[in-house]
């Protein structure tokens, strides 16, 4: 923790020295009310971008520190690989994320699921107004069949024929830009909210990796960050703000809080929602490109089965990772079903900053059951040559719990330090983007009353 700043020395002793004046100014900057920014937001995924946009709209001075770059978002293998990053949660299980302005929404599918309002209400958070506002301004709708892939439609029919209770999801897709079919650019990304924030006067610094939050007498006063492309060349800087919002994503935020002196993060382990996909082929099928993730159903309460007929880029990346070289180019006749399970809490965040979790025997049993359901579904739809991908982690949740690590205003044990990203989302929220947008609006509304 930082030591308390003492401003008591007599001003007259400073009057004669320029250095002394700048020293005093620097110290004054650190006092509440004299900070350079009303709010410093660390990370620009859907959580951080929404807070930044909403606060800047209300006239607050906002700084966004974003670790990734700001190169234009593009579809395609190289553009995607350049922003993708994997975080190990133990062994060969990795969680994918994107390091760029807009965070992981740069590579997500665009499925939207309403936040569980009752769960949040029981935690003292009313998201109903935020949800109403988000729904009125976002491009949210179920997609017409013309924008889905033919294998996805075949599987949807099979799932219904097999008696599964299907949920058709709304997608964050601007259909007005899909006149010729699938378009990567049609997906809403949090970058659009960052751009709104910058238009409203917010400052965005890319390549800025926050290392810790500066704390003075139990109150967050600023952020120490590294600026530079490589860690070797990076320059360490400090910036001061009245409110600090950590929104660096579910993998980074617990580490940042720990580095800032909050020791009890992940004290009850975490959830990682293991997932994989089962792929097959259908000969003669000429599958056009389309949006994946538009439908799903649940088996035995916590095995989630869903549409994994992704766009071409995600398909290719997956096949490369699986070393299925021939399938990289056989997008047209591929058919796929995704499986994700709700694991129990466990594992640890180690002192060296690594997450580690071993899947329990019951998780293995759930994954096996999910695979069986996925295989039957693909076979019913006419698919052959089936194989299962590696297990991935969908997220890292449960490291920070509302009413335990943060209060109902998402404030940590330090005054003025808030968290607004996937790390505070309750573990049963498995499609979190819309929930994070609502949490961002909710937090900005609370903060704007005291800025
Ligand atoms: C392939 C894939 C498909 C998905 N599909 C869906 C979907 O269809 N629907 C859905 O709801 N969700 C989906 N998700 C999940 C969703 O994208 C994430 O849950 C969501 O983006 C998390 O938002 P966040 O704000 O918590 O973090 P992120 O979006 O990860 O943003 C965190 C930001 O913080 C930055 N950052 C990290 N560390 C630092 C630091 N130290 N200093 C400064 N900045 C830092 C990062 O660069 C990043 O920009 C998908 C995820 C993946 C990987």
mmCIF file of C-alpha atoms and ligand atoms in Angstrom, residues 42-48 65-68 96-105 107-112 208-210 247-250 252 256 420-423 431-434 436, ligand 1:
data_model
loop_
_atom_site.group_PDB
_atom_site.id
_atom_site.type_symbol
_atom_site.label_atom_id
_atom_site.label_comp_id
_atom_site.label_asym_id
_atom_site.label_seq_id
_atom_site.Cartn_x
_atom_site.Cartn_y
_atom_site.Cartn_z
ATOM 1 C CA UNK A 42 -8.483 -0.362 -17.001
ATOM 2 C CA UNK A 43 -9.450 -2.527 -19.998
ATOM 3 C CA UNK A 44 -11.888 -1.837 -22.825
ATOM 4 C CA UNK A 45 -13.965 -5.020 -23.188
ATOM 5 C CA UNK A 46 -17.755 -4.761 -22.851
ATOM 6 C CA UNK A 47 -17.510 -4.030 -19.092
ATOM 7 C CA UNK A 48 -14.917 -1.233 -19.293
ATOM 8 C CA UNK A 65 -5.890 2.246 -20.290
ATOM 9 C CA UNK A 66 -5.907 -0.617 -22.795
ATOM 10 C CA UNK A 67 -3.148 -3.218 -22.932
ATOM 11 C CA UNK A 68 -3.815 -4.184 -26.565
ATOM 12 C CA UNK A 96 -9.156 -17.649 -25.262
ATOM 13 C CA UNK A 97 -9.365 -13.856 -25.113
ATOM 14 C CA UNK A 98 -8.506 -10.909 -27.327
ATOM 15 C CA UNK A 99 -6.116 -8.124 -26.381
ATOM 16 C CA UNK A 100 -7.244 -5.103 -28.383
ATOM 17 C CA UNK A 101 -9.568 -2.126 -28.054
ATOM 18 C CA UNK A 102 -12.995 -3.703 -27.443
ATOM 19 C CA UNK A 103 -11.505 -6.771 -25.763
ATOM 20 C CA UNK A 104 -12.741 -10.285 -26.479
ATOM 21 C CA UNK A 105 -15.828 -9.060 -28.355
ATOM 22 C CA UNK A 107 -13.494 -12.456 -31.683
ATOM 23 C CA UNK A 108 -16.767 -13.480 -30.023
ATOM 24 C CA UNK A 109 -19.806 -15.015 -31.710
ATOM 25 C CA UNK A 110 -22.290 -12.295 -30.856
ATOM 26 C CA UNK A 111 -24.855 -14.378 -28.916
ATOM 27 C CA UNK A 112 -26.786 -12.408 -26.329
ATOM 28 C CA UNK A 208 -0.828 0.549 -21.594
ATOM 29 C CA UNK A 209 -0.591 -2.441 -19.294
ATOM 30 C CA UNK A 210 -1.795 -1.671 -15.771
ATOM 31 C CA UNK A 247 -12.213 -4.095 -16.250
ATOM 32 C CA UNK A 248 -9.201 -6.034 -17.514
ATOM 33 C CA UNK A 249 -11.158 -9.249 -18.022
ATOM 34 C CA UNK A 250 -11.664 -12.351 -15.892
ATOM 35 C CA UNK A 252 -6.199 -10.261 -15.554
ATOM 36 C CA UNK A 256 -4.177 -6.775 -10.749
ATOM 37 C CA UNK A 420 -16.697 -4.313 -13.858
ATOM 38 C CA UNK A 421 -15.871 -7.331 -15.997
ATOM 39 C CA UNK A 422 -16.257 -11.079 -16.290
ATOM 40 C CA UNK A 423 -14.519 -11.702 -12.971
ATOM 41 C CA UNK A 431 -22.940 -15.888 -22.175
ATOM 42 C CA UNK A 432 -21.895 -12.731 -20.350
ATOM 43 C CA UNK A 433 -21.612 -9.866 -22.861
ATOM 44 C CA UNK A 434 -25.114 -8.416 -22.423
ATOM 45 C CA UNK A 436 -21.527 -6.903 -18.698
HETATM 46 C C1 LIG B 1 -14.254 -17.389 -29.213
HETATM 47 C C2 LIG B 1 -15.147 -16.714 -28.194
HETATM 48 C C3 LIG B 1 -16.508 -16.596 -28.474
HETATM 49 C C4 LIG B 1 -17.344 -15.958 -27.551
HETATM 50 N N1 LIG B 1 -18.679 -15.786 -27.858
HETATM 51 C C5 LIG B 1 -19.479 -15.138 -26.999
HETATM 52 C C6 LIG B 1 -20.840 -14.891 -27.330
HETATM 53 O O1 LIG B 1 -21.316 -15.285 -28.386
HETATM 54 N N2 LIG B 1 -21.601 -14.202 -26.430
HETATM 55 C C7 LIG B 1 -21.105 -13.751 -25.245
HETATM 56 O O2 LIG B 1 -21.840 -13.125 -24.466
HETATM 57 N N3 LIG B 1 -19.822 -13.957 -24.917
HETATM 58 C C8 LIG B 1 -18.997 -14.627 -25.757
HETATM 59 N N4 LIG B 1 -17.680 -14.798 -25.436
HETATM 60 C C9 LIG B 1 -17.191 -14.281 -24.161
HETATM 61 C C10 LIG B 1 -17.077 -12.744 -24.168
HETATM 62 O O3 LIG B 1 -16.401 -12.294 -25.314
HETATM 63 C C11 LIG B 1 -16.357 -12.297 -22.926
HETATM 64 O O4 LIG B 1 -17.006 -12.883 -21.806
HETATM 65 C C12 LIG B 1 -16.376 -10.786 -22.731
HETATM 66 O O5 LIG B 1 -15.740 -10.136 -23.799
HETATM 67 C C13 LIG B 1 -15.665 -10.464 -21.434
HETATM 68 O O6 LIG B 1 -15.643 -9.078 -21.281
HETATM 69 P P1 LIG B 1 -14.669 -8.382 -20.232
HETATM 70 O O7 LIG B 1 -14.963 -6.927 -20.275
HETATM 71 O O8 LIG B 1 -14.776 -9.096 -18.943
HETATM 72 O O9 LIG B 1 -13.207 -8.727 -20.764
HETATM 73 P P2 LIG B 1 -12.513 -8.652 -22.182
HETATM 74 O O10 LIG B 1 -13.524 -8.537 -23.268
HETATM 75 O O11 LIG B 1 -11.555 -9.773 -22.258
HETATM 76 O O12 LIG B 1 -11.741 -7.255 -22.126
HETATM 77 C C14 LIG B 1 -10.671 -7.028 -21.239
HETATM 78 C C15 LIG B 1 -9.774 -5.967 -21.840
HETATM 79 O O13 LIG B 1 -8.794 -5.603 -20.870
HETATM 80 C C16 LIG B 1 -7.523 -5.503 -21.502
HETATM 81 N N5 LIG B 1 -6.511 -5.768 -20.471
HETATM 82 C C17 LIG B 1 -6.161 -6.961 -19.931
HETATM 83 N N6 LIG B 1 -5.215 -6.776 -18.990
HETATM 84 C C18 LIG B 1 -4.965 -5.449 -18.940
HETATM 85 C C19 LIG B 1 -4.086 -4.643 -18.157
HETATM 86 N N7 LIG B 1 -3.270 -5.172 -17.223
HETATM 87 N N8 LIG B 1 -4.058 -3.304 -18.390
HETATM 88 C C20 LIG B 1 -4.875 -2.738 -19.329
HETATM 89 N N9 LIG B 1 -5.734 -3.465 -20.080
HETATM 90 C C21 LIG B 1 -5.781 -4.798 -19.885
HETATM 91 C C22 LIG B 1 -7.563 -6.541 -22.614
HETATM 92 O O14 LIG B 1 -6.640 -6.226 -23.641
HETATM 93 C C23 LIG B 1 -9.011 -6.435 -23.073
HETATM 94 O O15 LIG B 1 -9.167 -5.470 -24.082
HETATM 95 C C24 LIG B 1 -16.814 -15.445 -26.330
HETATM 96 C C25 LIG B 1 -15.441 -15.582 -26.061
HETATM 97 C C26 LIG B 1 -14.617 -16.206 -26.967
HETATM 98 C C27 LIG B 1 -13.145 -16.352 -26.658
#
